[in-house]
mmCIF file of C-alpha atoms in Angstrom:
data_model
loop_
_atom_site.group_PDB
_atom_site.id
_atom_site.type_symbol
_atom_site.label_atom_id
_atom_site.label_comp_id
_atom_site.label_asym_id
_atom_site.label_seq_id
_atom_site.Cartn_x
_atom_site.Cartn_y
_atom_site.Cartn_z
ATOM 1 C CA MET A 763 23.458 -21.043 17.110
ATOM 2 C CA PHE A 764 19.755 -18.202 16.740
ATOM 3 C CA PRO A 765 18.003 -18.215 19.909
ATOM 4 C CA LEU A 766 14.464 -19.967 18.953
ATOM 5 C CA PRO A 767 11.813 -17.360 20.141
ATOM 6 C CA GLY A 768 11.323 -17.910 24.514
ATOM 7 C CA ALA A 769 14.746 -19.101 24.103
ATOM 8 C CA PRO A 770 17.051 -16.701 26.844
ATOM 9 C CA ARG A 771 20.483 -15.344 24.522
ATOM 10 C CA GLN A 772 24.122 -15.484 25.474
ATOM 11 C CA GLN A 773 24.188 -11.319 25.437
ATOM 12 C CA PRO A 774 20.870 -10.096 25.039
ATOM 13 C CA MET A 775 20.469 -6.849 22.777
ATOM 14 C CA ASP A 776 19.405 -3.703 23.607
ATOM 15 C CA PRO A 777 15.145 -3.812 23.449
ATOM 16 C CA SER A 778 15.346 0.129 22.465
ATOM 17 C CA ARG A 779 17.327 -1.498 18.868
ATOM 18 C CA LEU A 780 13.957 -1.716 16.707
ATOM 19 C CA GLN A 781 14.910 0.461 13.720
ATOM 20 C CA ALA A 782 16.122 -3.296 11.805
ATOM 21 C CA PHE A 783 12.634 -3.433 11.600
ATOM 22 C CA MET A 784 10.769 -0.244 11.890
ATOM 23 C CA SER A 785 13.228 1.720 9.204
ATOM 24 C CA GLN A 786 14.220 3.923 11.947
ATOM 25 C CA PRO A 787 18.232 5.057 12.878
ATOM 26 C CA SER A 788 16.561 4.918 16.905
ATOM 27 C CA GLY A 789 15.024 2.889 18.980
ATOM 28 C CA SER A 790 11.669 5.405 19.123
ATOM 29 C CA ALA A 791 9.632 6.745 16.139
ATOM 30 C CA SER A 792 7.238 9.821 16.656
ATOM 31 C CA SER A 793 3.664 9.078 14.759
ATOM 32 C CA ALA A 794 5.021 10.821 11.949
ATOM 33 C CA ALA A 795 6.380 7.150 11.272
ATOM 34 C CA LEU A 796 3.289 6.043 10.244
ATOM 35 C CA LYS A 797 2.199 8.954 8.306
ATOM 36 C CA PRO A 798 2.182 7.135 5.059
ATOM 37 C CA SER A 799 3.747 9.136 3.043
ATOM 38 C CA ASN A 800 6.403 7.920 4.958
ATOM 39 C CA ALA A 801 5.885 4.157 3.875
ATOM 40 C CA ARG A 802 6.455 2.385 0.896
ATOM 41 C CA GLN A 803 2.791 1.006 0.903
ATOM 42 C CA SER A 804 1.267 4.221 0.257
ATOM 43 C CA LYS A 805 3.270 4.531 -3.213
ATOM 44 C CA ARG A 806 2.218 0.712 -3.987
ATOM 45 C CA LEU A 807 -1.163 -0.959 -6.224
ATOM 46 C CA PHE A 808 -2.085 -4.189 -6.836
ATOM 47 C CA VAL A 809 -3.556 -4.501 -10.995
ATOM 48 C CA GLN A 810 -5.588 -7.511 -12.105
ATOM 49 C CA ASN A 811 -7.013 -8.541 -15.417
ATOM 50 C CA VAL A 812 -3.598 -7.601 -17.020
ATOM 51 C CA PRO A 813 -3.413 -8.796 -20.625
ATOM 52 C CA ALA A 814 -1.585 -12.923 -20.935
ATOM 53 C CA THR A 815 0.694 -11.228 -23.501
ATOM 54 C CA ALA A 816 1.619 -7.809 -21.385
ATOM 55 C CA THR A 817 5.278 -7.480 -19.754
ATOM 56 C CA GLU A 818 6.125 -5.521 -17.278
ATOM 57 C CA ASP A 819 7.788 -3.227 -19.695
ATOM 58 C CA SER A 820 4.905 -2.989 -21.281
ATOM 59 C CA ILE A 821 2.433 -2.601 -18.736
ATOM 60 C CA LEU A 822 4.856 0.082 -16.740
ATOM 61 C CA GLN A 823 4.839 1.950 -20.419
ATOM 62 C CA PHE A 824 1.653 1.726 -20.397
ATOM 63 C CA PHE A 825 0.732 3.740 -16.504
ATOM 64 C CA ASN A 826 3.532 6.318 -17.644
ATOM 65 C CA LEU A 827 1.653 7.069 -20.628
ATOM 66 C CA GLN A 828 -1.724 7.548 -19.193
ATOM 67 C CA LEU A 829 0.512 9.823 -16.159
ATOM 68 C CA ASN A 830 2.727 11.793 -18.330
ATOM 69 C CA GLY A 831 1.296 15.126 -18.817
ATOM 70 C CA LEU A 832 -1.472 15.466 -16.520
ATOM 71 C CA ASN A 833 -1.961 18.722 -14.237
ATOM 72 C CA VAL A 834 -1.653 16.313 -11.187
ATOM 73 C CA ILE A 835 1.839 14.809 -11.322
ATOM 74 C CA GLU A 836 4.804 16.387 -11.034
ATOM 75 C CA GLY A 837 7.638 15.493 -13.258
ATOM 76 C CA THR A 838 7.985 12.577 -15.723
ATOM 77 C CA ASP A 839 7.743 8.231 -15.684
ATOM 78 C CA PRO A 840 5.823 7.978 -12.032
ATOM 79 C CA CYS A 841 5.005 4.894 -12.430
ATOM 80 C CA ILE A 842 8.820 3.653 -11.456
ATOM 81 C CA SER A 843 9.309 0.076 -11.719
ATOM 82 C CA VAL A 844 6.457 -3.568 -12.049
ATOM 83 C CA GLN A 845 6.291 -7.115 -11.286
ATOM 84 C CA ILE A 846 4.372 -9.506 -12.881
ATOM 85 C CA SER A 847 3.512 -11.953 -10.022
ATOM 86 C CA ARG A 848 5.386 -15.733 -11.457
ATOM 87 C CA GLU A 849 1.362 -17.338 -12.403
ATOM 88 C CA LYS A 850 0.171 -14.237 -14.236
ATOM 89 C CA ASP A 851 -2.733 -12.945 -12.194
ATOM 90 C CA PHE A 852 -1.848 -9.726 -11.340
ATOM 91 C CA ALA A 853 1.357 -6.996 -11.145
ATOM 92 C CA PHE A 854 2.577 -4.517 -9.157
ATOM 93 C CA LEU A 855 3.220 -1.526 -9.038
ATOM 94 C CA GLU A 856 5.649 0.964 -7.750
ATOM 95 C CA PHE A 857 5.053 4.903 -7.554
ATOM 96 C CA LYS A 858 7.591 7.951 -7.374
ATOM 97 C CA ALA A 859 5.037 9.072 -5.135
ATOM 98 C CA PRO A 860 2.016 8.579 -3.258
ATOM 99 C CA ASN A 861 -0.260 11.483 -5.135
ATOM 100 C CA ASP A 862 1.352 9.686 -8.149
ATOM 101 C CA ALA A 863 -0.713 5.911 -6.262
ATOM 102 C CA THR A 864 -3.675 7.696 -6.089
ATOM 103 C CA VAL A 865 -3.964 8.910 -9.248
ATOM 104 C CA ALA A 866 -3.152 5.750 -11.288
ATOM 105 C CA LEU A 867 -5.934 3.868 -8.434
ATOM 106 C CA ALA A 868 -8.417 6.545 -10.087
ATOM 107 C CA PHE A 869 -8.283 4.645 -13.885
ATOM 108 C CA ASP A 870 -9.470 1.481 -13.014
ATOM 109 C CA GLY A 871 -11.076 -0.047 -15.293
ATOM 110 C CA ILE A 872 -8.840 1.330 -18.314
ATOM 111 C CA SER A 873 -7.961 -1.322 -20.910
ATOM 112 C CA MET A 874 -4.215 -2.097 -22.034
ATOM 113 C CA GLU A 875 -5.752 -4.021 -25.327
ATOM 114 C CA ALA A 876 -5.145 -2.404 -28.437
ATOM 115 C CA GLU A 877 -8.595 -1.883 -30.408
ATOM 116 C CA ASP A 878 -9.156 0.461 -26.331
ATOM 117 C CA ALA A 879 -6.117 2.005 -26.566
ATOM 118 C CA SER A 880 -7.978 5.451 -27.393
ATOM 119 C CA MET A 881 -9.866 5.719 -24.811
ATOM 120 C CA THR A 882 -9.462 6.986 -20.996
ATOM 121 C CA ASN A 883 -10.557 5.476 -18.296
ATOM 122 C CA GLY A 884 -12.973 2.265 -17.266
ATOM 123 C CA GLY A 885 -16.209 3.901 -17.821
ATOM 124 C CA SER A 886 -14.736 3.763 -21.697
ATOM 125 C CA ASN A 887 -13.214 0.939 -21.534
ATOM 126 C CA GLY A 888 -16.963 -1.526 -21.304
ATOM 127 C CA SER A 889 -16.925 -3.656 -18.520
ATOM 128 C CA ALA A 890 -14.957 -3.834 -16.297
ATOM 129 C CA ALA A 891 -13.957 -7.830 -16.791
ATOM 130 C CA HIS A 892 -12.088 -7.051 -19.823
ATOM 131 C CA GLY A 893 -10.461 -3.644 -18.057
ATOM 132 C CA LEU A 894 -7.358 -3.363 -15.165
ATOM 133 C CA SER A 895 -9.013 -4.097 -11.693
ATOM 134 C CA ILE A 896 -6.860 -1.805 -10.010
ATOM 135 C CA ARG A 897 -6.892 -1.795 -6.188
ATOM 136 C CA ARG A 898 -3.967 -0.729 -2.981
ATOM 137 C CA PRO A 899 -1.768 -3.180 -1.318
ATOM 138 C CA LYS A 900 -4.623 -4.607 1.993
ATOM 139 C CA ASP A 901 -1.891 -3.387 4.226
ATOM 140 C CA TYR A 902 -2.041 0.581 3.464
ATOM 141 C CA ILE A 903 -2.668 2.735 6.083
ATOM 142 C CA VAL A 904 -4.695 5.311 4.916
ATOM 143 C CA PRO A 905 -3.020 9.719 5.948
ATOM 144 C CA ALA A 906 -3.695 10.512 8.688
ATOM 145 C CA VAL A 907 -4.973 14.666 8.250
ATOM 146 C CA ALA A 908 -2.501 17.454 7.423
ATOM 147 C CA GLU A 909 -2.381 20.068 9.636
ATOM 148 C CA GLU A 910 -4.584 23.063 8.511
ATOM 149 C CA THR A 911 -3.197 25.860 6.628
ATOM 150 C CA GLU A 912 -5.086 29.380 6.094
ATOM 151 C CA ARG A 913 -7.818 29.426 3.953
ATOM 152 C CA GLU A 914 -9.251 32.427 2.530
ATOM 153 C CA GLU A 915 -12.919 32.389 2.616
ATOM 154 C CA GLY A 916 -14.587 31.619 -0.007
ATOM 155 C CA VAL A 917 -11.344 30.463 -2.125
ATOM 156 C CA VAL A 918 -11.409 26.472 -3.033
ATOM 157 C CA SER A 919 -8.324 24.831 -3.245
ATOM 158 C CA THR A 920 -6.841 23.353 -6.640
ATOM 159 C CA VAL A 921 -4.929 21.092 -4.445
ATOM 160 C CA VAL A 922 -5.823 18.174 -3.568
ATOM 161 C CA PRO A 923 -3.734 16.276 -1.206
ATOM 162 C CA ASP A 924 -4.159 12.526 0.197
ATOM 163 C CA THR A 925 -6.461 12.828 3.179
ATOM 164 C CA PRO A 926 -8.978 10.013 3.988
ATOM 165 C CA HIS A 927 -11.642 12.836 3.038
ATOM 166 C CA LYS A 928 -10.114 12.907 -0.629
ATOM 167 C CA ILE A 929 -12.776 12.144 -3.013
ATOM 168 C CA SER A 930 -12.068 10.284 -6.991
ATOM 169 C CA VAL A 931 -15.065 10.911 -8.684
ATOM 170 C CA ALA A 932 -14.587 8.605 -12.365
ATOM 171 C CA ASP A 933 -15.724 8.311 -15.365
ATOM 172 C CA ILE A 934 -17.628 11.949 -15.710
ATOM 173 C CA PRO A 935 -18.500 13.137 -19.588
ATOM 174 C CA LEU A 936 -14.704 14.506 -20.995
ATOM 175 C CA TYR A 937 -17.599 17.194 -21.898
ATOM 176 C CA LEU A 938 -18.091 18.232 -18.676
ATOM 177 C CA THR A 939 -16.058 21.425 -18.004
ATOM 178 C CA ASP A 940 -14.482 22.512 -14.348
ATOM 179 C CA GLU A 941 -17.108 24.844 -13.682
ATOM 180 C CA GLN A 942 -20.668 22.033 -14.129
ATOM 181 C CA VAL A 943 -18.936 19.434 -11.795
ATOM 182 C CA THR A 944 -18.261 22.310 -9.569
ATOM 183 C CA GLU A 945 -21.153 22.848 -9.440
ATOM 184 C CA LEU A 946 -22.967 18.937 -9.344
ATOM 185 C CA LEU A 947 -20.155 18.848 -6.591
ATOM 186 C CA VAL A 948 -21.177 21.806 -4.619
ATOM 187 C CA SER A 949 -24.699 20.040 -3.923
ATOM 188 C CA PHE A 950 -24.281 17.884 -1.282
ATOM 189 C CA GLY A 951 -21.719 21.093 0.763
ATOM 190 C CA GLU A 952 -18.991 23.677 0.082
ATOM 191 C CA LEU A 953 -15.741 22.396 -1.177
ATOM 192 C CA LYS A 954 -12.085 22.836 0.342
ATOM 193 C CA ALA A 955 -10.072 21.093 -3.008
ATOM 194 C CA PHE A 956 -10.751 20.710 -6.468
ATOM 195 C CA VAL A 957 -9.041 19.986 -9.921
ATOM 196 C CA LEU A 958 -10.310 17.803 -12.731
ATOM 197 C CA VAL A 959 -7.312 16.188 -14.362
ATOM 198 C CA ARG A 960 -6.562 17.645 -17.666
ATOM 199 C CA ASP A 961 -3.816 16.475 -19.660
ATOM 200 C CA ARG A 962 -1.335 19.627 -19.222
ATOM 201 C CA SER A 963 -0.757 20.429 -23.475
ATOM 202 C CA THR A 964 -3.879 19.898 -25.389
ATOM 203 C CA GLU A 965 -6.945 21.425 -21.216
ATOM 204 C CA GLU A 966 -8.718 18.116 -22.460
ATOM 205 C CA SER A 967 -10.199 16.455 -19.809
ATOM 206 C CA ARG A 968 -9.747 12.296 -18.724
ATOM 207 C CA GLY A 969 -12.777 12.282 -17.385
ATOM 208 C CA ILE A 970 -11.787 11.785 -13.772
ATOM 209 C CA ALA A 971 -11.366 14.800 -11.067
ATOM 210 C CA PHE A 972 -10.101 15.420 -6.883
ATOM 211 C CA CYS A 973 -12.145 16.589 -4.102
ATOM 212 C CA GLU A 974 -11.716 17.038 -0.859
ATOM 213 C CA TYR A 975 -14.891 19.254 1.750
ATOM 214 C CA LEU A 976 -14.971 22.039 3.879
ATOM 215 C CA ASP A 977 -16.786 19.562 6.246
ATOM 216 C CA PRO A 978 -15.819 15.746 6.589
ATOM 217 C CA SER A 979 -19.019 13.945 7.460
ATOM 218 C CA VAL A 980 -19.904 15.296 4.158
ATOM 219 C CA THR A 981 -17.624 12.797 2.833
ATOM 220 C CA ASP A 982 -19.646 10.265 2.837
ATOM 221 C CA ILE A 983 -22.847 10.979 1.714
ATOM 222 C CA ALA A 984 -21.803 13.343 -1.318
ATOM 223 C CA VAL A 985 -20.069 9.303 -2.400
ATOM 224 C CA GLU A 986 -23.067 7.561 -1.630
ATOM 225 C CA GLY A 987 -25.506 10.437 -3.645
ATOM 226 C CA LEU A 988 -23.121 10.263 -6.260
ATOM 227 C CA ASN A 989 -21.645 7.567 -7.035
ATOM 228 C CA GLY A 990 -23.404 5.504 -9.667
ATOM 229 C CA MET A 991 -25.106 8.795 -10.820
ATOM 230 C CA GLU A 992 -26.441 8.690 -14.901
ATOM 231 C CA LEU A 993 -23.857 11.575 -16.709
ATOM 232 C CA GLY A 994 -25.149 11.306 -20.133
ATOM 233 C CA ASP A 995 -23.600 7.631 -21.961
ATOM 234 C CA LYS A 996 -21.714 7.258 -18.613
ATOM 235 C CA HIS A 997 -22.114 6.089 -14.356
ATOM 236 C CA LEU A 998 -19.752 8.117 -12.372
ATOM 237 C CA LYS A 999 -17.768 6.388 -10.481
ATOM 238 C CA VAL A 1000 -16.893 7.635 -6.751
ATOM 239 C CA GLN A 1001 -15.647 6.529 -4.207
ATOM 240 C CA ARG A 1002 -13.094 7.545 -1.218
ATOM 241 C CA ALA A 1003 -9.515 8.764 -2.680
ATOM 242 C CA SER A 1004 -7.640 6.831 0.272
ATOM 243 C CA ILE A 1005 -9.178 2.906 1.137
ATOM 244 C CA GLY A 1006 -6.576 1.163 3.682
ATOM 245 C CA MET A 1007 -6.668 1.259 6.975
ATOM 246 C CA THR A 1008 -6.850 2.778 9.464
ATOM 247 C CA GLN A 1009 -4.356 4.885 10.477
ATOM 248 C CA ALA A 1010 -2.680 3.973 14.250
ATOM 249 C CA SER A 1011 -1.077 7.543 14.913
ATOM 250 C CA GLY A 1012 0.072 9.982 18.001
ATOM 251 C CA LEU A 1013 1.664 6.078 19.063
ATOM 252 C CA GLU A 1014 5.685 6.205 20.416
ATOM 253 C CA MET A 1015 7.147 2.786 17.982
ATOM 254 C CA GLY A 1016 8.134 0.838 21.363
ATOM 255 C CA VAL A 1017 7.561 -2.921 21.870
ATOM 256 C CA ASN A 1018 4.225 -2.203 23.223
ATOM 257 C CA ALA A 1019 2.805 0.518 20.514
ATOM 258 C CA MET A 1020 4.231 -2.146 18.010
ATOM 259 C CA SER A 1021 2.097 -4.836 19.186
ATOM 260 C CA MET A 1022 -1.097 -2.743 18.583
ATOM 261 C CA LEU A 1023 -0.161 -1.938 15.041
ATOM 262 C CA ALA A 1024 0.524 -5.332 14.746
ATOM 263 C CA GLY A 1025 -3.259 -6.413 15.922
ATOM 264 C CA THR A 1026 -4.897 -3.669 13.582
ATOM 265 C CA THR A 1027 -2.588 -4.472 10.242
ATOM 266 C CA SER A 1028 -3.761 -8.556 11.266
ATOM 267 C CA GLN A 1029 -7.303 -7.860 12.420
ATOM 268 C CA ASP A 1030 -7.907 -6.168 8.950
ATOM 269 C CA LEU A 1031 -5.769 -8.196 7.105
ATOM 270 C CA GLU A 1032 -8.010 -11.723 6.523
ATOM 271 C CA GLU A 1033 -5.450 -14.902 8.323
ATOM 272 C CA GLY A 1034 -4.028 -15.222 5.394
ATOM 273 C CA ARG A 1035 -0.848 -18.473 5.176
ATOM 274 C CA VAL A 1036 1.773 -15.827 5.388
ATOM 275 C CA LEU A 1037 2.927 -14.469 8.355
ATOM 276 C CA GLN A 1038 5.694 -11.688 9.834
ATOM 277 C CA MET A 1039 7.476 -11.779 12.425
ATOM 278 C CA LEU A 1040 9.243 -8.318 13.985
ATOM 279 C CA ASN A 1041 11.252 -7.713 17.055
ATOM 280 C CA MET A 1042 13.226 -11.435 16.467
ATOM 281 C CA VAL A 1043 16.175 -10.023 14.349
ATOM 282 C CA THR A 1044 18.947 -7.173 14.216
ATOM 283 C CA PRO A 1045 20.384 -6.791 11.095
ATOM 284 C CA GLU A 1046 24.087 -7.521 12.819
ATOM 285 C CA GLU A 1047 22.766 -11.095 13.078
ATOM 286 C CA LEU A 1048 21.603 -10.880 9.480
ATOM 287 C CA ILE A 1049 25.157 -10.374 8.219
ATOM 288 C CA ASP A 1050 27.134 -13.238 8.502
ATOM 289 C CA ASN A 1051 26.327 -16.153 5.994
ATOM 290 C CA ASP A 1052 26.682 -19.273 8.774
ATOM 291 C CA GLU A 1053 24.557 -16.777 11.254
ATOM 292 C CA TYR A 1054 22.028 -16.735 8.685
ATOM 293 C CA GLU A 1055 20.913 -20.021 7.430
ATOM 294 C CA GLU A 1056 21.462 -21.239 11.831
ATOM 295 C CA ILE A 1057 18.408 -17.900 11.420
ATOM 296 C CA LEU A 1058 17.049 -19.908 8.677
ATOM 297 C CA GLU A 1059 16.663 -23.816 9.822
ATOM 298 C CA ASP A 1060 16.128 -23.213 13.940
ATOM 299 C CA VAL A 1061 12.343 -20.207 12.398
ATOM 300 C CA LYS A 1062 11.872 -23.117 10.091
ATOM 301 C CA GLU A 1063 12.284 -25.602 12.627
ATOM 302 C CA GLU A 1064 10.294 -24.007 15.086
ATOM 303 C CA CYS A 1065 7.528 -22.930 12.532
ATOM 304 C CA GLU A 1066 6.369 -26.912 11.304
ATOM 305 C CA LYS A 1067 5.831 -27.411 14.984
ATOM 306 C CA PHE A 1068 2.702 -25.917 13.872
ATOM 307 C CA GLY A 1069 1.381 -27.263 10.578
ATOM 308 C CA PRO A 1070 3.760 -27.617 7.402
ATOM 309 C CA VAL A 1071 6.168 -24.671 6.424
ATOM 310 C CA MET A 1072 5.686 -24.070 2.178
ATOM 311 C CA ASP A 1073 8.997 -21.171 1.905
ATOM 312 C CA LEU A 1074 10.458 -18.512 4.521
ATOM 313 C CA LYS A 1075 12.228 -15.141 3.763
ATOM 314 C CA VAL A 1076 14.725 -12.940 5.742
ATOM 315 C CA PRO A 1077 15.552 -10.456 3.921
ATOM 316 C CA ARG A 1078 19.056 -9.759 4.609
ATOM 317 C CA PRO A 1079 20.899 -6.001 4.743
ATOM 318 C CA THR A 1080 22.321 -5.052 1.261
ATOM 319 C CA GLY A 1081 24.559 -2.476 -1.242
ATOM 320 C CA GLY A 1082 26.214 -1.962 2.674
ATOM 321 C CA SER A 1083 22.700 -0.396 3.555
ATOM 322 C CA ARG A 1084 21.361 -2.108 7.527
ATOM 323 C CA GLN A 1085 18.074 -0.325 6.238
ATOM 324 C CA SER A 1086 17.582 -2.267 3.230
ATOM 325 C CA ALA A 1087 14.017 -3.540 3.045
ATOM 326 C CA GLY A 1088 11.736 -5.872 5.420
ATOM 327 C CA VAL A 1089 15.851 -6.370 7.136
ATOM 328 C CA GLY A 1090 14.785 -7.070 10.723
ATOM 329 C CA LYS A 1091 11.571 -8.914 9.416
ATOM 330 C CA ILE A 1092 10.848 -12.409 9.020
ATOM 331 C CA PHE A 1093 8.419 -14.141 6.579
ATOM 332 C CA VAL A 1094 6.843 -17.739 6.676
ATOM 333 C CA ARG A 1095 4.448 -19.385 4.476
ATOM 334 C CA PHE A 1096 2.344 -21.967 5.866
ATOM 335 C CA ASP A 1097 0.620 -24.630 3.575
ATOM 336 C CA ALA A 1098 -3.423 -23.375 5.288
ATOM 337 C CA PRO A 1099 -4.451 -20.216 6.487
ATOM 338 C CA GLU A 1100 -5.111 -22.989 9.586
ATOM 339 C CA SER A 1101 -1.638 -23.371 9.931
ATOM 340 C CA ALA A 1102 -0.110 -20.047 10.230
ATOM 341 C CA GLY A 1103 -3.003 -18.897 12.719
ATOM 342 C CA LYS A 1104 -2.090 -21.634 14.754
ATOM 343 C CA ALA A 1105 1.810 -19.613 14.809
ATOM 344 C CA PHE A 1106 0.380 -16.581 15.045
ATOM 345 C CA ARG A 1107 -1.383 -17.212 18.336
ATOM 346 C CA ALA A 1108 1.254 -18.904 20.005
ATOM 347 C CA LEU A 1109 4.812 -16.604 19.172
ATOM 348 C CA ALA A 1110 2.523 -12.958 19.711
ATOM 349 C CA GLY A 1111 3.755 -11.799 22.938
ATOM 350 C CA ARG A 1112 7.046 -14.795 22.979
ATOM 351 C CA LYS A 1113 10.306 -13.243 24.622
ATOM 352 C CA PHE A 1114 13.904 -13.198 24.213
ATOM 353 C CA ALA A 1115 16.555 -10.505 25.256
ATOM 354 C CA ASP A 1116 13.374 -9.049 27.057
ATOM 355 C CA ARG A 1117 11.757 -7.530 23.860
ATOM 356 C CA THR A 1118 8.426 -8.978 22.785
ATOM 357 C CA VAL A 1119 8.293 -10.742 19.584
ATOM 358 C CA VAL A 1120 5.615 -9.051 17.124
ATOM 359 C CA THR A 1121 3.923 -11.262 14.471
ATOM 360 C CA THR A 1122 0.953 -10.045 12.269
ATOM 361 C CA PHE A 1123 -0.912 -11.869 8.872
ATOM 362 C CA PHE A 1124 1.058 -10.486 5.558
ATOM 363 C CA SER A 1125 -0.729 -9.949 2.195
ATOM 364 C CA GLU A 1126 0.071 -13.274 -0.170
ATOM 365 C CA GLU A 1127 0.547 -11.051 -2.222
ATOM 366 C CA ASN A 1128 3.043 -9.154 -1.702
ATOM 367 C CA TYR A 1129 5.077 -12.213 -0.016
ATOM 368 C CA GLU A 1130 5.502 -13.462 -4.384
ATOM 369 C CA VAL A 1131 6.733 -9.974 -5.242
ATOM 370 C CA ASN A 1132 9.050 -8.965 -1.803
ATOM 371 C CA ALA A 1133 7.471 -6.106 -1.010
ATOM 372 C CA TRP A 1134 8.019 -5.733 2.157
#
């Protein structure tokens, strides 16, 4: 029988075995494990205002059509999967690389409607109410500051990696040249990196640029000064390209560090109906069908003490891999945020088998499409 939080185990598990829920091969991980480049959430986007006639395949083709051939995209077909929610009110996209998602995010406001097919970005497609609303997952973590490489004085790099200070500039008039755009940007400070997004074959601008300033303190000043600026018949849309939670860096991923990370997640995520529990099960406990069913029953029975449970999900190892996405995590959806909140406060910090239960709220949108 699966022991509930707080109950002793007949065979205590080694508390160092944290790989089940942290997707790590050993009991600890360096701060690199927290870098978004190693996290699937950095490659994901949510899209709302999807046309009622859109299908998963049509959305996939649409985004690949927009991104293929751009000078900031490596390879082809960067969008690799699309899932539409059951209510068809949003779609979940996953890309090959974090940079691909960052570029796609800059297309916020673009329309999939046939009459707007010739348009490029949000500003070109009329009101945002009719265009796609593209955003990061709520649990996206802002990238860590990359290690400094030697920089030649006065040289502006054409490669703008994802960092906390990367800026996205959209709705740029298509007739503006690189020089004209940089002339506008340098009025706020010296640039470290800049690229104007173009089609590789035609060299035509797509009305989007990315940049980073040499002095990070200039970032917010530039964003505030440039956002909404009128250029020709357009208004610039300027924001930090990496928008999300502040990364907890430099942590050893022991139980205490996991608790800190979970606490950060819960603070930034609004208290929803879905609760995530870590450090409770291992891949070995999920393989046996009978034991798996017992785990489901026991978790539901324990959680119903705090309110009605709508459903729950306990991801299992697939394809012979013990490191499948979500394995080791338990997700429970309650009837209301109040019930989830009661469970969160009651279960957080409880112990079993000398291990501390880590609880955090989880995005219901992610839960719907199994985006662990």
